[in-house]
Tab-separated table of C-alpha atoms (C1' of nucleotides) in Angstrom:
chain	number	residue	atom	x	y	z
L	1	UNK	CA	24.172	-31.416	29.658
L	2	UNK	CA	26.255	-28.420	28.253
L	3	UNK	CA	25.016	-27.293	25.243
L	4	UNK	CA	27.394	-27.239	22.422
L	5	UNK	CA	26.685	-23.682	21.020
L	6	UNK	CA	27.382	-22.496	17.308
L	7	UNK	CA	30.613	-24.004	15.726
L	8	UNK	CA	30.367	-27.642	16.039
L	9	UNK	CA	26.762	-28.333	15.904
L	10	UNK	CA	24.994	-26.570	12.491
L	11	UNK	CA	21.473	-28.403	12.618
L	12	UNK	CA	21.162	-28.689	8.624
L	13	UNK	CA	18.281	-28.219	7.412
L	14	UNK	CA	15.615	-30.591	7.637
L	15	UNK	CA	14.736	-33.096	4.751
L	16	UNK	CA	10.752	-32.719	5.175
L	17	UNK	CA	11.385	-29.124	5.935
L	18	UNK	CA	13.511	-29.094	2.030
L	19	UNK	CA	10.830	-30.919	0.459
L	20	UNK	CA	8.316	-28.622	1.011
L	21	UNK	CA	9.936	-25.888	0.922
L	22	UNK	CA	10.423	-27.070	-2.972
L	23	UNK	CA	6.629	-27.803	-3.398
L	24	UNK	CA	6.120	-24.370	-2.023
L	25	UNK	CA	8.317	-22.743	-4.774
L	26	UNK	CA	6.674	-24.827	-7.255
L	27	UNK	CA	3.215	-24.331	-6.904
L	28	UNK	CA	3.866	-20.216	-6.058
L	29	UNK	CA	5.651	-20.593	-9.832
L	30	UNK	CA	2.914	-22.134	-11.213
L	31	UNK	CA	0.092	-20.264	-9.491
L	32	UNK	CA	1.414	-17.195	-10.189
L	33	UNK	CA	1.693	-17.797	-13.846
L	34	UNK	CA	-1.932	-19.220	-13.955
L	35	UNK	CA	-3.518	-16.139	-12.464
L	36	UNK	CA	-1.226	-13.602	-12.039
L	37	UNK	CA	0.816	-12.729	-8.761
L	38	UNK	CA	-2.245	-10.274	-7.580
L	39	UNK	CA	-4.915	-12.429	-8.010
L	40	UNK	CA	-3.441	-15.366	-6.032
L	41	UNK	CA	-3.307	-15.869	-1.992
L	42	UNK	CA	-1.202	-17.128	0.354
L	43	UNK	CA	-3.732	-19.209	1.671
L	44	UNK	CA	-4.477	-20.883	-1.735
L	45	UNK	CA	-0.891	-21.548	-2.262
L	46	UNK	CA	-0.505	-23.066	1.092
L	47	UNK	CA	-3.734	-25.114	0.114
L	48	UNK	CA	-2.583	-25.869	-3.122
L	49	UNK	CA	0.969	-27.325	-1.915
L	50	UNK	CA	-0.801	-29.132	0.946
L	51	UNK	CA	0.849	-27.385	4.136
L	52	UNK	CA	-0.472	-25.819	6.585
L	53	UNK	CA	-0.613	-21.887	6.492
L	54	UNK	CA	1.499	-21.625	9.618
L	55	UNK	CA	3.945	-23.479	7.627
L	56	UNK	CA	4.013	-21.328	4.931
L	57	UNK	CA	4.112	-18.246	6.572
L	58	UNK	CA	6.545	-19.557	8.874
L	59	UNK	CA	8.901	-19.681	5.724
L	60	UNK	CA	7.705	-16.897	3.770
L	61	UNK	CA	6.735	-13.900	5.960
L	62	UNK	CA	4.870	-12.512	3.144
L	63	UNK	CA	3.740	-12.694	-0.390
L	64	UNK	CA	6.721	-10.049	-0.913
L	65	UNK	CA	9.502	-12.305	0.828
L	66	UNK	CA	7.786	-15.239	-1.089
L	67	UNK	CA	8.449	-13.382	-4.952
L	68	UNK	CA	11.298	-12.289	-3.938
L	69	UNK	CA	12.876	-15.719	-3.160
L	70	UNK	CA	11.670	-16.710	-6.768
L	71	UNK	CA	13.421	-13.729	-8.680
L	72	UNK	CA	16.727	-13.788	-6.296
L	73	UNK	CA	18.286	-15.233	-9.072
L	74	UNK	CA	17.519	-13.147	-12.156
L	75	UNK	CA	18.271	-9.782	-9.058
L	76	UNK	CA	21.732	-11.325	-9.043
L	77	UNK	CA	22.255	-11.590	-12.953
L	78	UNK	CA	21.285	-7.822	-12.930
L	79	UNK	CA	23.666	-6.732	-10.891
L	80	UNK	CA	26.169	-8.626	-11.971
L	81	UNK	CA	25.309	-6.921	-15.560
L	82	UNK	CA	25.208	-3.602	-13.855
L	83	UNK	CA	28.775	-4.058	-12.614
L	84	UNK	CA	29.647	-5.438	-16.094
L	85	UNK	CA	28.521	-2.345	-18.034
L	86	UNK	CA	30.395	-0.086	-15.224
L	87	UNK	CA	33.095	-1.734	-15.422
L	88	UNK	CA	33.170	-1.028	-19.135
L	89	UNK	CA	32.437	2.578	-19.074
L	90	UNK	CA	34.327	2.998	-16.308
L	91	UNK	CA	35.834	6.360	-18.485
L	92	UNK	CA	32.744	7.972	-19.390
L	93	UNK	CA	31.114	10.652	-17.854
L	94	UNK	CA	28.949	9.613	-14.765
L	95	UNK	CA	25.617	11.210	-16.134
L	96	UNK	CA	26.045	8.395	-19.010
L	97	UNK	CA	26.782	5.526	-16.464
L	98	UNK	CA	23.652	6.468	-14.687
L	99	UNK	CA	21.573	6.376	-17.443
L	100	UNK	CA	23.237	3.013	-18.249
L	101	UNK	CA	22.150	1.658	-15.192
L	102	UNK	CA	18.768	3.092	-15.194
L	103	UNK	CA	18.116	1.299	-18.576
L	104	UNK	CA	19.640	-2.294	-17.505
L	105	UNK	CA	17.092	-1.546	-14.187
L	106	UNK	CA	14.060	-0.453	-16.854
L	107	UNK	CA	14.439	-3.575	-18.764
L	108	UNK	CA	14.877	-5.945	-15.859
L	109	UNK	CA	11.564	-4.208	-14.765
L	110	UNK	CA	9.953	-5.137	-17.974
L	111	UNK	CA	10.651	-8.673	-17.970
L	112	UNK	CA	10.268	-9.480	-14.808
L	113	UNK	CA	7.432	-7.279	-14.105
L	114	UNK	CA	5.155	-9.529	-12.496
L	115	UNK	CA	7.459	-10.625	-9.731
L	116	UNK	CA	8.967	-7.893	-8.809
L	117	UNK	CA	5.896	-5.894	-8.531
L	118	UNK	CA	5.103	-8.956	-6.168
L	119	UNK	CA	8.450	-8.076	-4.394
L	120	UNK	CA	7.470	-4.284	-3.575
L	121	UNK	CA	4.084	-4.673	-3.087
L	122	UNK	CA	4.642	-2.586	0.284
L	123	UNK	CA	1.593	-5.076	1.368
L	124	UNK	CA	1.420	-6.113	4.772
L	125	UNK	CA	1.573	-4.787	8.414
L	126	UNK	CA	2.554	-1.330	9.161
L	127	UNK	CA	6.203	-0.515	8.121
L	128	UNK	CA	5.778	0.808	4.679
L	129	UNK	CA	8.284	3.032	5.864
L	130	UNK	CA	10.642	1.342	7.411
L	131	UNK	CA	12.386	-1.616	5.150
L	132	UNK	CA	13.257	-0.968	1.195
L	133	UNK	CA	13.878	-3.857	-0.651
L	134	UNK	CA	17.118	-5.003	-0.377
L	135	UNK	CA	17.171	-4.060	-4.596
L	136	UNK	CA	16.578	-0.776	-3.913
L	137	UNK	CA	19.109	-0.883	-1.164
L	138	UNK	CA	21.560	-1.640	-3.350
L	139	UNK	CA	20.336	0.288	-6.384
L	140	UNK	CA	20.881	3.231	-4.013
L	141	UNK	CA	23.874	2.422	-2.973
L	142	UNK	CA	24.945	2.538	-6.828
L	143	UNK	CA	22.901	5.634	-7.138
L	144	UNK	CA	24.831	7.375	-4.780
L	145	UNK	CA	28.301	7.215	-5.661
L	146	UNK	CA	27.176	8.311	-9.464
L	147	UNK	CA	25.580	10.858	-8.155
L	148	UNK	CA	28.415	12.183	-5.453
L	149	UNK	CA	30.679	12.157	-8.764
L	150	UNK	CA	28.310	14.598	-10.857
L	151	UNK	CA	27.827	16.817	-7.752
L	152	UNK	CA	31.574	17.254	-7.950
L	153	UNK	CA	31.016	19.370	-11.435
L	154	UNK	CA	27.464	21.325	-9.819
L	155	UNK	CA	27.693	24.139	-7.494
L	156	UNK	CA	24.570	23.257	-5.794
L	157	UNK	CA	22.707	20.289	-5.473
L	158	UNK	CA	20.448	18.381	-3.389
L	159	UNK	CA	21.944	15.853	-1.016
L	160	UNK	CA	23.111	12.529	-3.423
L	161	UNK	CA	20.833	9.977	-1.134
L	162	UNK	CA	18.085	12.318	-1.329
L	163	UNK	CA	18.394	12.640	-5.311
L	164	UNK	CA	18.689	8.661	-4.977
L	165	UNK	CA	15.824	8.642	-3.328
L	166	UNK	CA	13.397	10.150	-5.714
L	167	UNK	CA	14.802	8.258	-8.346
L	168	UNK	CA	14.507	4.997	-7.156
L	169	UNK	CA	11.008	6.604	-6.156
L	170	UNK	CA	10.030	7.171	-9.920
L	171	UNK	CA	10.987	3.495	-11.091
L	172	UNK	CA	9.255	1.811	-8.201
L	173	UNK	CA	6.242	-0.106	-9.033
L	174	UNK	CA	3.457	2.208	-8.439
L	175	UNK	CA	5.240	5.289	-10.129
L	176	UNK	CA	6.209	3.287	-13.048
L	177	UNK	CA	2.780	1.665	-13.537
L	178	UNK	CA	1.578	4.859	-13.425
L	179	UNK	CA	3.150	6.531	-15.883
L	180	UNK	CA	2.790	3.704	-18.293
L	181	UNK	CA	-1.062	3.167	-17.652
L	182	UNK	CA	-2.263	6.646	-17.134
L	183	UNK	CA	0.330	8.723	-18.690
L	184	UNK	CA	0.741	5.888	-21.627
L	185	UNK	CA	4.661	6.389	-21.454
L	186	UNK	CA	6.817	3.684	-22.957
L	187	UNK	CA	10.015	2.647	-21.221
L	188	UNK	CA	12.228	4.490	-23.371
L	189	UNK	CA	9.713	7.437	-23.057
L	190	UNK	CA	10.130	6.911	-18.919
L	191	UNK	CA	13.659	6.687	-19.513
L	192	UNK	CA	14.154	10.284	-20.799
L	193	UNK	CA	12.198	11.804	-18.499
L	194	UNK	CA	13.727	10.498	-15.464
L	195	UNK	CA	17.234	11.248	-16.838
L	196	UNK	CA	15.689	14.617	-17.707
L	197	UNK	CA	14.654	15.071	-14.672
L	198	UNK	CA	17.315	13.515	-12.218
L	199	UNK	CA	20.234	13.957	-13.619
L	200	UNK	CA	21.736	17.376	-14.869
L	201	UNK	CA	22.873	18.643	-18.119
L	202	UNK	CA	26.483	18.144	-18.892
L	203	UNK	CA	28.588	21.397	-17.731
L	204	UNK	CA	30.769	22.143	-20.712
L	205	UNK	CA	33.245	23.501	-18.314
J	1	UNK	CA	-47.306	4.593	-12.488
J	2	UNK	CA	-45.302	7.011	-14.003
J	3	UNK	CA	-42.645	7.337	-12.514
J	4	UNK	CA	-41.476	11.605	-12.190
J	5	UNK	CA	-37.651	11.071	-13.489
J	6	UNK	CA	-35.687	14.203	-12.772
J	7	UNK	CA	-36.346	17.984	-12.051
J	8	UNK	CA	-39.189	18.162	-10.257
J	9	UNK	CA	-38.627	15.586	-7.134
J	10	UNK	CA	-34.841	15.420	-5.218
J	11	UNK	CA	-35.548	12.934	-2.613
J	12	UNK	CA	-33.613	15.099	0.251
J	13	UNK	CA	-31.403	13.182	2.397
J	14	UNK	CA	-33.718	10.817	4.977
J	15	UNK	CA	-33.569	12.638	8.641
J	16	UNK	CA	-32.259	9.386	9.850
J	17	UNK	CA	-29.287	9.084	7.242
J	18	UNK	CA	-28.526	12.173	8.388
J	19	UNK	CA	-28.354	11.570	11.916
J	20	UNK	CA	-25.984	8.308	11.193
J	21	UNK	CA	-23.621	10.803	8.664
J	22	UNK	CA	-23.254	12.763	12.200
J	23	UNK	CA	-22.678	10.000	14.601
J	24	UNK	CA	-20.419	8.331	12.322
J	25	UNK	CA	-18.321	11.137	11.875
J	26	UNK	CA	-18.216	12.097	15.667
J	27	UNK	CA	-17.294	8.787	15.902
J	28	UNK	CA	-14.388	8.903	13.554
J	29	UNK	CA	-13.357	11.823	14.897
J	30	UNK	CA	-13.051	10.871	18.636
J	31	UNK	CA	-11.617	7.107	17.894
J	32	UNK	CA	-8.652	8.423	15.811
J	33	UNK	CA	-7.575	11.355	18.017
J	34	UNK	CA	-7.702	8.515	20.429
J	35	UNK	CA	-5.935	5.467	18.598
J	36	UNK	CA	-4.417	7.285	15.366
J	37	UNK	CA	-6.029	7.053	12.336
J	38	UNK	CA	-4.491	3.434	11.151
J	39	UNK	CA	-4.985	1.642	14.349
J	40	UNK	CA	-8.601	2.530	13.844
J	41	UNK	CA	-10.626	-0.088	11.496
J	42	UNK	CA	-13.657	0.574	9.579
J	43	UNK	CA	-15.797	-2.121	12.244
J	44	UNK	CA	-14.754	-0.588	14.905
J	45	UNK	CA	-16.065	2.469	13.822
J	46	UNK	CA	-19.341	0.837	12.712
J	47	UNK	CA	-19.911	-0.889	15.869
J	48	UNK	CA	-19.378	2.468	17.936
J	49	UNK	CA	-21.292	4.215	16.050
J	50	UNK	CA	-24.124	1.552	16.951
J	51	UNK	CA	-24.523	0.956	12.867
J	52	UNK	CA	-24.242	-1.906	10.447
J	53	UNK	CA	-21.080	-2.205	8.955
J	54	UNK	CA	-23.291	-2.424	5.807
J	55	UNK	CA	-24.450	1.017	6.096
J	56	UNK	CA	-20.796	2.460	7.572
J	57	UNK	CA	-19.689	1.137	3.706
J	58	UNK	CA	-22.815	2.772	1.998
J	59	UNK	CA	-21.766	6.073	2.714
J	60	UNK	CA	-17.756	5.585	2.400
J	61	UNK	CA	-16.622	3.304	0.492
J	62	UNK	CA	-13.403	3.071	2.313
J	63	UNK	CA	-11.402	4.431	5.151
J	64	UNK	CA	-9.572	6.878	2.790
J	65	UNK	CA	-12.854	8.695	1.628
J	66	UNK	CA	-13.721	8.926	5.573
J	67	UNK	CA	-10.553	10.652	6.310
J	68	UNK	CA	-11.057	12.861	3.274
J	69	UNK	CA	-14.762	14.267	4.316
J	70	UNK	CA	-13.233	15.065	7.552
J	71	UNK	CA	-10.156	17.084	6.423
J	72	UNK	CA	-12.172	18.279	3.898
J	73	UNK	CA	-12.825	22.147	5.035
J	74	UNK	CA	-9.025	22.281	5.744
J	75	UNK	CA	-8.550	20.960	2.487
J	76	UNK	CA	-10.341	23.901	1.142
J	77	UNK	CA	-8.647	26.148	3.105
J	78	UNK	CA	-5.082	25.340	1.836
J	79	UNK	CA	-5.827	25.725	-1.643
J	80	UNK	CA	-7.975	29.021	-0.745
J	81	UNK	CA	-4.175	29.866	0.699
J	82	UNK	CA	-2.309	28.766	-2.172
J	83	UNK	CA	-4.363	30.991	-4.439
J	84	UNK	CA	-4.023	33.984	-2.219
J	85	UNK	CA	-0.385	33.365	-2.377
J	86	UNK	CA	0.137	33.187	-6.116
J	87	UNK	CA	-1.979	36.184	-6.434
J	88	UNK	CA	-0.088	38.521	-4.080
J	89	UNK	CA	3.235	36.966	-5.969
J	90	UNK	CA	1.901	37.229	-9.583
J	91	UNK	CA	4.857	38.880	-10.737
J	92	UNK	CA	7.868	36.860	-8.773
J	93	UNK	CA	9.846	34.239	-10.837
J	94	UNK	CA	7.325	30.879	-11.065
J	95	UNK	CA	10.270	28.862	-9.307
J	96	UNK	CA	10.106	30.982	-6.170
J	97	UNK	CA	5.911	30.916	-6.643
J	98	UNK	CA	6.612	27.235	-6.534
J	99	UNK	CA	8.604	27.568	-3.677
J	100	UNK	CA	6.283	29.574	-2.111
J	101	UNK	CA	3.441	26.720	-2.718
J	102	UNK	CA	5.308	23.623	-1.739
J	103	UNK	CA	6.092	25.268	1.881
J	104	UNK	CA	2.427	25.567	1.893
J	105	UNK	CA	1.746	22.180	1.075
J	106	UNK	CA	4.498	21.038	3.614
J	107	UNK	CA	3.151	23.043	6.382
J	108	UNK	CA	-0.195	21.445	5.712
J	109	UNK	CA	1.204	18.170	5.940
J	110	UNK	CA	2.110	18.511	8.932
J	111	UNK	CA	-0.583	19.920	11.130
J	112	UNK	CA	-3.271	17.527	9.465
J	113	UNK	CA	-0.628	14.491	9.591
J	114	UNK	CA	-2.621	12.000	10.731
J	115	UNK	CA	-5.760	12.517	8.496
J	116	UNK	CA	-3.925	13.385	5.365
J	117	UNK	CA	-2.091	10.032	5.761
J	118	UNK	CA	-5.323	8.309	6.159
J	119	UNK	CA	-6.952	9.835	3.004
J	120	UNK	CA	-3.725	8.852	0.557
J	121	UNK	CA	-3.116	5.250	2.275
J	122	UNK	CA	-3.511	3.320	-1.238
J	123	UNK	CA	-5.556	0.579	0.960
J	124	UNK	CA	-8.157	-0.459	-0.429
J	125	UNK	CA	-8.901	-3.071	-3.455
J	126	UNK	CA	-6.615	-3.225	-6.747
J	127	UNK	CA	-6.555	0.488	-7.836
J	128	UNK	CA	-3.071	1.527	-6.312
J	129	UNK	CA	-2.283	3.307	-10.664
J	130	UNK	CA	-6.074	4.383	-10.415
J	131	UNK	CA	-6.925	7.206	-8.692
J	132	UNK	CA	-4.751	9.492	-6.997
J	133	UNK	CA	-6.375	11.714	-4.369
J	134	UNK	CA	-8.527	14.575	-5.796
J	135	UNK	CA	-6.152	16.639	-3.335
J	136	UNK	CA	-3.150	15.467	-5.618
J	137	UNK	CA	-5.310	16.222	-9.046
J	138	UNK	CA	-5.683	19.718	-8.145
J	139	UNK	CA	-2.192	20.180	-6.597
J	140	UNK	CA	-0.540	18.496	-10.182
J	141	UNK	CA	-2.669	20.594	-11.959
J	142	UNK	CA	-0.865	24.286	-9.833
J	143	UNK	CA	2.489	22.614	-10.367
J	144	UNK	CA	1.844	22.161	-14.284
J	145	UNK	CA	1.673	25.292	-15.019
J	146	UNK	CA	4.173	26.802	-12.779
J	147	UNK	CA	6.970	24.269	-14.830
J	148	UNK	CA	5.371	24.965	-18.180
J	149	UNK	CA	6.560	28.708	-17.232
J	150	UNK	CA	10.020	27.766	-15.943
J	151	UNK	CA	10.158	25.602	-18.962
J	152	UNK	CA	9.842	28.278	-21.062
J	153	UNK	CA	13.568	29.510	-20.672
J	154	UNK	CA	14.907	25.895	-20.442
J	155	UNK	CA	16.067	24.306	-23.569
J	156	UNK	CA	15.562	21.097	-22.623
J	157	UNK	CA	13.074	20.163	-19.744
J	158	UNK	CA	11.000	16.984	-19.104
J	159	UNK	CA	7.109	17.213	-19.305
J	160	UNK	CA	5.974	19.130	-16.908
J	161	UNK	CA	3.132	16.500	-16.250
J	162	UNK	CA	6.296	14.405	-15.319
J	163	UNK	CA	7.897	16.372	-13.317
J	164	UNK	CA	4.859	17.174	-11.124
J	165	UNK	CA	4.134	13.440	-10.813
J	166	UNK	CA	7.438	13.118	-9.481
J	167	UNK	CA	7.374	16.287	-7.395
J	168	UNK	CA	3.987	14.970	-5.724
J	169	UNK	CA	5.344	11.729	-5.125
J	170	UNK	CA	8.096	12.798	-3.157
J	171	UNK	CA	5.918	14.927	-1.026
J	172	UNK	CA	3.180	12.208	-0.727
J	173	UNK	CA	2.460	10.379	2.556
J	174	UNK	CA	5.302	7.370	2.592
J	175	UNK	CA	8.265	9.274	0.447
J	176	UNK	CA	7.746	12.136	3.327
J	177	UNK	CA	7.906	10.199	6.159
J	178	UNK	CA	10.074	8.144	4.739
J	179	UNK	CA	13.170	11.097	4.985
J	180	UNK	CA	12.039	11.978	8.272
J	181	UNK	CA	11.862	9.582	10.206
J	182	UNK	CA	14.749	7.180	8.408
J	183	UNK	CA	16.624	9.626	6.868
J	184	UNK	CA	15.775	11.945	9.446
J	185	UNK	CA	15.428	15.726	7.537
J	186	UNK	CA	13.269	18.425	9.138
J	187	UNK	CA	10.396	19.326	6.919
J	188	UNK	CA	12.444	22.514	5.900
J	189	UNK	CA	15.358	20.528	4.897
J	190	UNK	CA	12.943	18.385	2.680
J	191	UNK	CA	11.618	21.566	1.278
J	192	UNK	CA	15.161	22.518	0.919
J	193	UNK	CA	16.187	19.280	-0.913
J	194	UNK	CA	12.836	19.067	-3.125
J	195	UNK	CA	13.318	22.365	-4.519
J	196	UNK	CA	17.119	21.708	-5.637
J	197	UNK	CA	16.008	17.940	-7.020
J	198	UNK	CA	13.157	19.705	-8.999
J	199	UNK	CA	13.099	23.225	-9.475
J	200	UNK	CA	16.178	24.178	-12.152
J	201	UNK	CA	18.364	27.260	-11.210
J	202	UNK	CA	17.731	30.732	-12.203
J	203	UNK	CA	19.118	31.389	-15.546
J	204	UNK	CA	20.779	34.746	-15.679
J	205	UNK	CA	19.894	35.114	-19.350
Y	1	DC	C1'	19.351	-48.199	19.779
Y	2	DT	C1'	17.140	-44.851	22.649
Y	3	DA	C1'	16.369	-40.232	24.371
Y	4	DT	C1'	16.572	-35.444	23.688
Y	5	DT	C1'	15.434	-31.432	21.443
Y	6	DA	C1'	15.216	-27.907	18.177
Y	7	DA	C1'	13.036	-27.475	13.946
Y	8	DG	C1'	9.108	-27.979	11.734
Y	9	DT	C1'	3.969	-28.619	11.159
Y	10	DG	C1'	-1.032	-27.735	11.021
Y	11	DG	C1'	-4.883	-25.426	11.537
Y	12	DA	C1'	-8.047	-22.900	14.476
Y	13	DG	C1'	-9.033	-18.368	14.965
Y	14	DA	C1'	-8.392	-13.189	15.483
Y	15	DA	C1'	-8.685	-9.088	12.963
Y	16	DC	C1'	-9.829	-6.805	9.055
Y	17	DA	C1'	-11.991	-5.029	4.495
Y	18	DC	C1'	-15.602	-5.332	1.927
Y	19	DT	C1'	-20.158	-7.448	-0.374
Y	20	DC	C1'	-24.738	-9.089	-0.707
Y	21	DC	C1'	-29.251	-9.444	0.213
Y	22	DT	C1'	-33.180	-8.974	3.289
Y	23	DT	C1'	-35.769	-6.043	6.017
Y	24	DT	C1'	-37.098	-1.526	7.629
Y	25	DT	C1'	-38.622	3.179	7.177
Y	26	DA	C1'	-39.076	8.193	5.848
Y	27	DT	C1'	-41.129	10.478	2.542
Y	28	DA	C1'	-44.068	11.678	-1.410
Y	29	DT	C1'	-48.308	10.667	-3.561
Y	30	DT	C1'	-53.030	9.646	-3.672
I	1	DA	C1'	-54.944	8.107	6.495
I	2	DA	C1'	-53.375	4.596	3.381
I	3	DT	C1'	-50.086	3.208	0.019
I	4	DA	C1'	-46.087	2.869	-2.744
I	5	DT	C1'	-41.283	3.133	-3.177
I	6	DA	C1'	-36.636	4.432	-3.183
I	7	DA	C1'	-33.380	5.192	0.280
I	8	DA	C1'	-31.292	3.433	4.111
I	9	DA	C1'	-30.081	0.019	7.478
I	10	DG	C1'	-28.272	-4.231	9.241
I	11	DG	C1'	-25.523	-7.925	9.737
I	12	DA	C1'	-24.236	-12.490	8.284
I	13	DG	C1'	-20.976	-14.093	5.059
I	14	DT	C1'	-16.627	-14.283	2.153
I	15	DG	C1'	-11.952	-13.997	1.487
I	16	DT	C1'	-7.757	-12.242	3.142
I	17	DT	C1'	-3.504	-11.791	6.062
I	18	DC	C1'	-1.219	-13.242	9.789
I	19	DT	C1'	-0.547	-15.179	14.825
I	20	DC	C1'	-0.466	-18.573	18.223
I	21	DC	C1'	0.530	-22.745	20.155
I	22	DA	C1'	-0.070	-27.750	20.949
I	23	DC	C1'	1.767	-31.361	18.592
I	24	DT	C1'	5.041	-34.169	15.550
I	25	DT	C1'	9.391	-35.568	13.748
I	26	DA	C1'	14.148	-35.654	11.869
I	27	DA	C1'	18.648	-35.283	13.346
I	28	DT	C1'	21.917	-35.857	16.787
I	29	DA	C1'	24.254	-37.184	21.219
I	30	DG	C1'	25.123	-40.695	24.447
DNA sequence: CTATTAAGTGGAGAACACTCCTTTTATATT
DNA sequence: AATATAAAAGGAGTGTTCTCCACTTAATAG
């Protein structure tokens, strides 16, 4: 009659449950390749990998949660390469670690555009403003700490989350596609500017 | 048989369509003071205004463009201020012009909160890189030349095209609530902040 | 081996944006 | 007054996201 609660008892997860969570990755994979994140539905992949949408929503909670789970792994490589390259530069002036990271972030971007414009894709229900992605959680975090070290060298500056802020801002999905659809930037070209414009010239002091 | 193209016949507006333009947006009107503009959908709004949704969609093609006619006049009247305001301060440094401007902008914001959010909400179909709001075209267009002026005694200086994308962005509809309601900033403190992320210091030259 | 039960499933259906096509009608023309 | 016609209306229909909940089932405890 008592329950045994936490500790002992973990409830693994279930071996239908597994399997289909498997055919659900699969088929989002190959849908999404076939027609292009945008262009395919929730409903058709729950169709597609023969579950009901309950099911799939009960797993996924949106198409955003969904890509994300599919990139998770490449998100990890490029932080771990982030923390590589600071690691190694560890002596250089903060403006040039920024810009560092900004590039890695750029080129991740590029290859994995598809997804991860999948994984912002503010999309559903209300909250656009309440939850980031945990990337750009992160990315901010990073963003920060650069950024409280070159405030050290500027009299004034704006607060270091609120510079974070519009930077993450310019390389987020819409912003980015933006400027390389309407503008007809390249990534370098986006590059520049945003170090142009976010971070401030070197004080030969 | 043939058929007058042009000049001489206009077809006015049908006295019926324009008795639907007015119910509709009496309609609008009353249902989002009462709900808020994003709890309102476009049905609802059809179905109170005792019109097809068909014809609702006829005359806007989306919520957005609703919200827009109705801010409209106000619309009108900010940039009516804004040019006022960069006449009487013709001769003042274009940073404190573009000061002067972006408090303008802010304070608009937030008395027309609601509507204004309505008119930028992306929504709607693919477009998100497409079209930014006409209110944005003109705005972009101000801050252009007010940086190609700064720009003129910086060495180096991003586009000014860029930097007004990025100084729009942070001022547009999600970045702005975004600081204050999670990072919590006053609208003065986000002036505050937007000016030191964009606007480069005086140079005592 | 059975019983219990939390985890999992399926799918109907609500709510919504938006489209398409048929029918209606105000107006201009004769 | 009759007719032609483009403008307008209407609303059923499509495709979407997402919720709800009655039902099923795998894992576990006894």
């Amino acid at each position: 009659m008592a329950k045994e609660i936490g500790a002992s008892t973990v409830r693994t997860e279930r071996r239908d449950a597994a399997e289909n969570r498997q055919r659900i990755l699969n088929v989002a994979i190959r849908l999404f390749e076939q027609h292009g994140v945008e262009h395919v539905s929730m409903n058709q992949i729950a169709a597609e990998a023969q579950i009901g949408s309950g099911t799939l929503y009960r797993r996924y909670r949106n198409k955003s949660e969904l890509c994300l789970d599919l990139i998770k792994d490449n998100v990890v490589l490029l932080f771990e390469d982030i923390e590589t390259y600071l690691e190694q530069n560890r002596s250089r002036p903060p403006s040039l670690r920024l810009k560092g990271i900004l590039s890695l972030f750029i080129r991740f971007r590029e290859k994995k555009a598809q997804l991860l414009t999948g994984v912002e894709d503010s999309s559903s229900s209300q909250s656009k403003t309440r939850t980031r992605s945990p990337i750009h959680d992160e990315l901010h975090q990073l963003l920060v700490e650069l950024f409280d070290e070159i405030n050290k060298r500027e009299p004034v500056h704006p607060e270091s989350a609120f510079r974070a802020d519009m930077l993450l801002m310019a390389l987020s999905k819409d912003a980015y596609l933006f400027q390389k659809e309407v503008r007809g930037y390249s990534p370098e070209t986006i590059l520049e500017q945003v170090c142009l414009t976010f971070i401030p010239p070197e004080r030969d002091n």
